GROMACS .gro file of C-alpha atoms in nm:
model
  235
    1MET     CA    1   0.000   0.000   0.000
    2ALA     CA    2   0.124   0.351  -0.081
    3LYS     CA    3   0.258   0.564   0.205
    4ILE     CA    4   0.066   0.893   0.212
    5VAL     CA    5   0.147   1.188   0.440
    6PHE     CA    6  -0.030   1.517   0.501
    7VAL     CA    7   0.204   1.794   0.621
    8THR     CA    8   0.051   2.119   0.743
    9GLY     CA    9   0.235   2.443   0.675
   10ALA     CA   10   0.428   2.262   0.403
   11ASN     CA   11   0.467   2.548   0.157
   12LYS     CA   12   0.774   2.684   0.338
   13GLY     CA   13   1.010   2.642   0.632
   14ILE     CA   14   1.037   2.324   0.834
   15GLY     CA   15   0.716   2.185   0.687
   16PHE     CA   16   0.858   2.216   0.336
   17GLY     CA   17   1.180   2.047   0.445
   18ILE     CA   18   0.991   1.758   0.604
   19ALA     CA   19   0.765   1.716   0.301
   20LYS     CA   20   1.067   1.718   0.069
   21HIS     CA   21   1.268   1.456   0.255
   22LEU     CA   22   0.972   1.232   0.329
   23GLY     CA   23   0.888   1.251  -0.040
   24LYS     CA   24   1.244   1.167  -0.141
   25SER     CA   25   1.229   0.863   0.088
   26GLY     CA   26   0.920   0.718  -0.081
   27TRP     CA   27   0.621   0.893   0.073
   28GLN     CA   28   0.345   1.042  -0.140
   29VAL     CA   29   0.292   1.394  -0.011
   30ILE     CA   30  -0.012   1.617   0.041
   31LEU     CA   31   0.067   1.975   0.132
   32GLY     CA   32  -0.145   2.178   0.373
   33ALA     CA   33  -0.131   2.552   0.309
   34ARG     CA   34  -0.348   2.862   0.325
   35ASP     CA   35  -0.212   3.056   0.027
   36GLN     CA   36  -0.270   2.921  -0.323
   37GLN     CA   37   0.022   3.091  -0.494
   38ARG     CA   38   0.276   2.978  -0.233
   39ALA     CA   39   0.126   2.630  -0.223
   40GLU     CA   40   0.148   2.585  -0.600
   41SER     CA   41   0.503   2.719  -0.602
   42ALA     CA   42   0.600   2.467  -0.333
   43VAL     CA   43   0.430   2.184  -0.523
   44ASN     CA   44   0.629   2.268  -0.836
   45GLU     CA   45   0.955   2.289  -0.643
   46LEU     CA   46   0.894   1.956  -0.471
   47LYS     CA   47   0.805   1.787  -0.798
   48SER     CA   48   1.126   1.922  -0.949
   49ALA     CA   49   1.312   1.757  -0.659
   50GLY     CA   50   1.154   1.422  -0.748
   51VAL     CA   51   0.881   1.420  -0.484
   52ASP     CA   52   0.550   1.248  -0.563
   53VAL     CA   53   0.310   1.528  -0.467
   54LEU     CA   54  -0.053   1.417  -0.473
   55GLY     CA   55  -0.176   1.772  -0.434
   56TRP     CA   56  -0.234   2.047  -0.181
   57VAL     CA   57  -0.524   2.118   0.052
   58ASN     CA   58  -0.633   2.466   0.158
   59ILE     CA   59  -0.647   2.483   0.537
   60GLU     CA   60  -0.656   2.770   0.785
   61LEU     CA   61  -0.604   2.641   1.139
   62ARG     CA   62  -0.768   2.940   1.305
   63ASP     CA   63  -1.092   2.862   1.118
   64LEU     CA   64  -1.280   2.550   1.229
   65ALA     CA   65  -1.496   2.553   0.915
   66SER     CA   66  -1.181   2.549   0.702
   67ILE     CA   67  -1.047   2.254   0.902
   68GLU     CA   68  -1.372   2.062   0.857
   69HIS     CA   69  -1.368   2.128   0.482
   70ALA     CA   70  -1.002   2.023   0.454
   71THR     CA   71  -1.049   1.698   0.644
   72LYS     CA   72  -1.354   1.611   0.436
   73GLU     CA   73  -1.149   1.664   0.118
   74ILE     CA   74  -0.861   1.453   0.251
   75SER     CA   75  -1.090   1.170   0.360
   76GLU     CA   76  -1.258   1.159   0.020
   77LYS     CA   77  -0.951   1.200  -0.202
   78TYR     CA   78  -0.685   1.023   0.003
   79PRO     CA   79  -0.850   0.740   0.202
   80HIS     CA   80  -0.516   0.564   0.254
   81LEU     CA   81  -0.359   0.852   0.449
   82SER     CA   82  -0.136   0.702   0.719
   83LEU     CA   83   0.070   0.994   0.849
   84LEU     CA   84  -0.025   1.341   0.973
   85VAL     CA   85   0.255   1.588   1.045
   86ASN     CA   86   0.121   1.878   1.252
   87ASN     CA   87   0.377   2.140   1.160
   88ALA     CA   88   0.182   2.458   1.085
   89GLY     CA   89   0.179   2.729   1.348
   90ILE     CA   90   0.218   3.099   1.414
   91PRO     CA   91   0.484   3.261   1.634
   92GLY     CA   92   0.279   3.509   1.829
   93ASP     CA   93   0.459   3.829   1.924
   94MET     CA   94   0.809   3.714   2.014
   95SER     CA   95   0.937   4.069   2.064
   96VAL     CA   96   0.772   4.134   2.402
   97ASP     CA   97   0.803   3.986   2.750
   98SER     CA   98   0.514   3.820   2.928
   99LEU     CA   99   0.401   4.138   3.107
  100HIS     CA  100   0.359   4.314   2.774
  101THR     CA  101   0.195   4.025   2.590
  102GLU     CA  102  -0.155   4.113   2.474
  103LEU     CA  103  -0.439   3.875   2.561
  104SER     CA  104  -0.545   3.886   2.196
  105ASP     CA  105  -0.202   3.751   2.098
  106ILE     CA  106  -0.230   3.465   2.349
  107LYS     CA  107  -0.574   3.374   2.216
  108GLU     CA  108  -0.478   3.392   1.849
  109THR     CA  109  -0.167   3.179   1.900
  110LEU     CA  110  -0.358   2.918   2.102
  111ASP     CA  111  -0.637   2.914   1.842
  112VAL     CA  112  -0.391   2.814   1.569
  113ASN     CA  113  -0.120   2.614   1.743
  114PHE     CA  114  -0.336   2.420   1.988
  115ILE     CA  115  -0.709   2.437   1.915
  116GLY     CA  116  -0.669   2.422   1.537
  117THR     CA  117  -0.413   2.146   1.558
  118PHE     CA  118  -0.633   1.945   1.796
  119ALA     CA  119  -0.939   1.993   1.575
  120LEU     CA  120  -0.750   1.872   1.268
  121THR     CA  121  -0.608   1.574   1.454
  122LYS     CA  122  -0.946   1.479   1.599
  123LEU     CA  123  -1.121   1.493   1.262
  124LEU     CA  124  -0.854   1.280   1.093
  125LEU     CA  125  -0.838   1.023   1.375
  126PRO     CA  126  -1.092   0.781   1.222
  127LEU     CA  127  -0.902   0.770   0.894
  128LEU     CA  128  -0.560   0.740   1.058
  129THR     CA  129  -0.682   0.474   1.302
  130ASN     CA  130  -0.830   0.271   1.018
  131ASN     CA  131  -0.493   0.284   0.840
  132LYS     CA  132  -0.290   0.210   1.157
  133GLY     CA  133  -0.134   0.550   1.112
  134ARG     CA  134   0.083   0.796   1.298
  135ILE     CA  135   0.065   1.156   1.413
  136VAL     CA  136   0.381   1.362   1.450
  137ASN     CA  137   0.372   1.705   1.615
  138ILE     CA  138   0.648   1.957   1.544
  139THR     CA  139   0.687   2.149   1.868
  140VAL     CA  140   0.914   2.291   2.140
  141PRO     CA  141   0.971   2.178   2.500
  142SER     CA  142   0.714   2.261   2.766
  143GLU     CA  143   0.999   2.333   3.007
  144ILE     CA  144   1.092   2.700   3.008
  145SER     CA  145   1.430   2.785   2.863
  146PRO     CA  146   1.609   3.083   3.022
  147TYR     CA  147   1.742   3.176   2.678
  148TRP     CA  148   1.422   3.177   2.473
  149HIS     CA  149   1.068   3.194   2.612
  150PRO     CA  150   0.807   3.393   2.413
  151LEU     CA  151   0.494   3.341   2.622
  152ALA     CA  152   0.222   3.302   2.359
  153TYR     CA  153   0.420   3.056   2.149
  154VAL     CA  154   0.558   2.847   2.436
  155ALA     CA  155   0.216   2.829   2.606
  156SER     CA  156   0.049   2.714   2.284
  157LYS     CA  157   0.309   2.443   2.229
  158ALA     CA  158   0.290   2.330   2.593
  159ALA     CA  159  -0.082   2.274   2.536
  160GLN     CA  160  -0.003   2.081   2.218
  161ASN     CA  161   0.249   1.869   2.410
  162ALA     CA  162  -0.015   1.792   2.673
  163MET     CA  163  -0.251   1.686   2.394
  164MET     CA  164   0.010   1.445   2.262
  165GLY     CA  165   0.081   1.296   2.605
  166VAL     CA  166  -0.285   1.247   2.693
  167MET     CA  167  -0.368   1.097   2.355
  168ALA     CA  168  -0.069   0.861   2.367
  169THR     CA  169  -0.173   0.738   2.711
  170GLU     CA  170  -0.532   0.680   2.600
  171ILE     CA  171  -0.421   0.507   2.279
  172GLN     CA  172  -0.206   0.266   2.481
  173GLN     CA  173  -0.483   0.203   2.735
  174SER     CA  174  -0.735   0.124   2.460
  175ASN     CA  175  -0.492  -0.076   2.243
  176THR     CA  176  -0.580   0.142   1.946
  177SER     CA  177  -0.371   0.094   1.630
  178LEU     CA  178  -0.239   0.448   1.627
  179GLU     CA  179   0.086   0.619   1.723
  180ILE     CA  180   0.150   0.979   1.827
  181PHE     CA  181   0.472   1.151   1.927
  182SER     CA  182   0.638   1.493   1.922
  183VAL     CA  183   0.954   1.623   1.761
  184HIS     CA  184   1.146   1.931   1.868
  185PRO     CA  185   1.364   2.034   1.572
  186GLY     CA  186   1.570   2.273   1.781
  187PRO     CA  187   1.680   2.622   1.674
  188THR     CA  188   1.609   2.648   1.302
  189THR     CA  189   1.636   2.943   1.066
  190THR     CA  190   1.283   3.007   0.935
  191ASP     CA  191   1.035   3.289   0.869
  192LEU     CA  192   0.877   3.214   1.207
  193ASN     CA  193   1.176   3.362   1.390
  194GLY     CA  194   1.258   3.627   1.132
  195ASN     CA  195   1.519   3.400   0.968
  196MET     CA  196   1.737   3.421   1.274
  197ALA     CA  197   2.074   3.252   1.219
  198LEU     CA  198   2.276   3.233   1.540
  199PRO     CA  199   2.540   2.978   1.645
  200GLY     CA  200   2.368   2.644   1.702
  201PHE     CA  201   2.091   2.709   1.448
  202HIS     CA  202   2.023   2.464   1.167
  203ASP     CA  203   1.865   2.503   0.824
  204ILE     CA  204   1.541   2.349   0.699
  205GLU     CA  205   1.727   2.097   0.483
  206THR     CA  206   1.907   1.953   0.784
  207VAL     CA  207   1.596   1.950   1.005
  208GLY     CA  208   1.377   1.812   0.726
  209GLN     CA  209   1.616   1.525   0.658
  210LYS     CA  210   1.661   1.445   1.030
  211THR     CA  211   1.285   1.442   1.089
  212ALA     CA  212   1.224   1.218   0.787
  213GLU     CA  213   1.491   0.976   0.908
  214LEU     CA  214   1.323   0.963   1.249
  215ILE     CA  215   0.981   0.895   1.099
  216ASN     CA  216   1.129   0.625   0.876
  217ASP     CA  217   1.339   0.451   1.145
  218GLY     CA  218   1.088   0.165   1.192
  219GLN     CA  219   1.068   0.213   1.569
  220ASN     CA  220   0.764   0.281   1.786
  221HIS     CA  221   0.787   0.626   1.945
  222GLN     CA  222   0.447   0.626   2.116
  223GLY     CA  223   0.420   0.923   2.355
  224GLU     CA  224   0.782   1.030   2.311
  225PHE     CA  225   0.913   1.386   2.297
  226ILE     CA  226   1.221   1.370   2.077
  227GLU     CA  227   1.469   1.656   2.052
  228LEU     CA  228   1.671   1.668   1.732
  229TYR     CA  229   1.875   1.963   1.854
  230PRO     CA  230   1.825   2.120   2.199
  231ILE     CA  231   1.795   2.494   2.255
  232VAL     CA  232   2.135   2.630   2.354
  233LYS     CA  233   2.248   2.954   2.509
  234GLU     CA  234   2.279   3.243   2.268
  235ASP     CA  235   2.629   3.395   2.249
   0.00000   0.00000   0.00000
């Protein structure tokens, strides 16, 4: 049976890198994106790299109706989907400390990074369970780093990490044929952080390849939080 993966936020950044290297390792790829022009450009670039791209799906994680429409399209067009990579997210305002963080920024970041991600995961669970599939969340540690701790973003990812842990526990308790785990890529130069490139940062090619190798390693990572590269002190 063909290996089919849906990667959210796959038109750029880490999501693009993961889609590319999964595709180069034999996966058929569906891109999740919210901008048609950027999605089509990414599809063309991936195809030029030899990736078997099945198509792209329009999805806006802050909009539950958009998520419902996207999951309906996936279920109908790609019934053999066996891997969901929850990569898409927004940074929130990383330029302010917690005391100056607006409540609206907290809510917006949670709506996308946690609530939207949970809604997508929940709606695709029947399909993934039927195909004995996997869910991989691209995230950051819940523990607070003294070197990097934007409140809205870290809080939203901590909620996502809790979702993964609870779901993994329940999957094990119910003996469901499904696997979920989280991957922390580590400091990576992307649009999300303004293309920051400090010592210890990696590029999307490196992170994409490492993540694909992890997904393809044949091991069960149920409930694990795996760090590819830890956050290190900025010089």
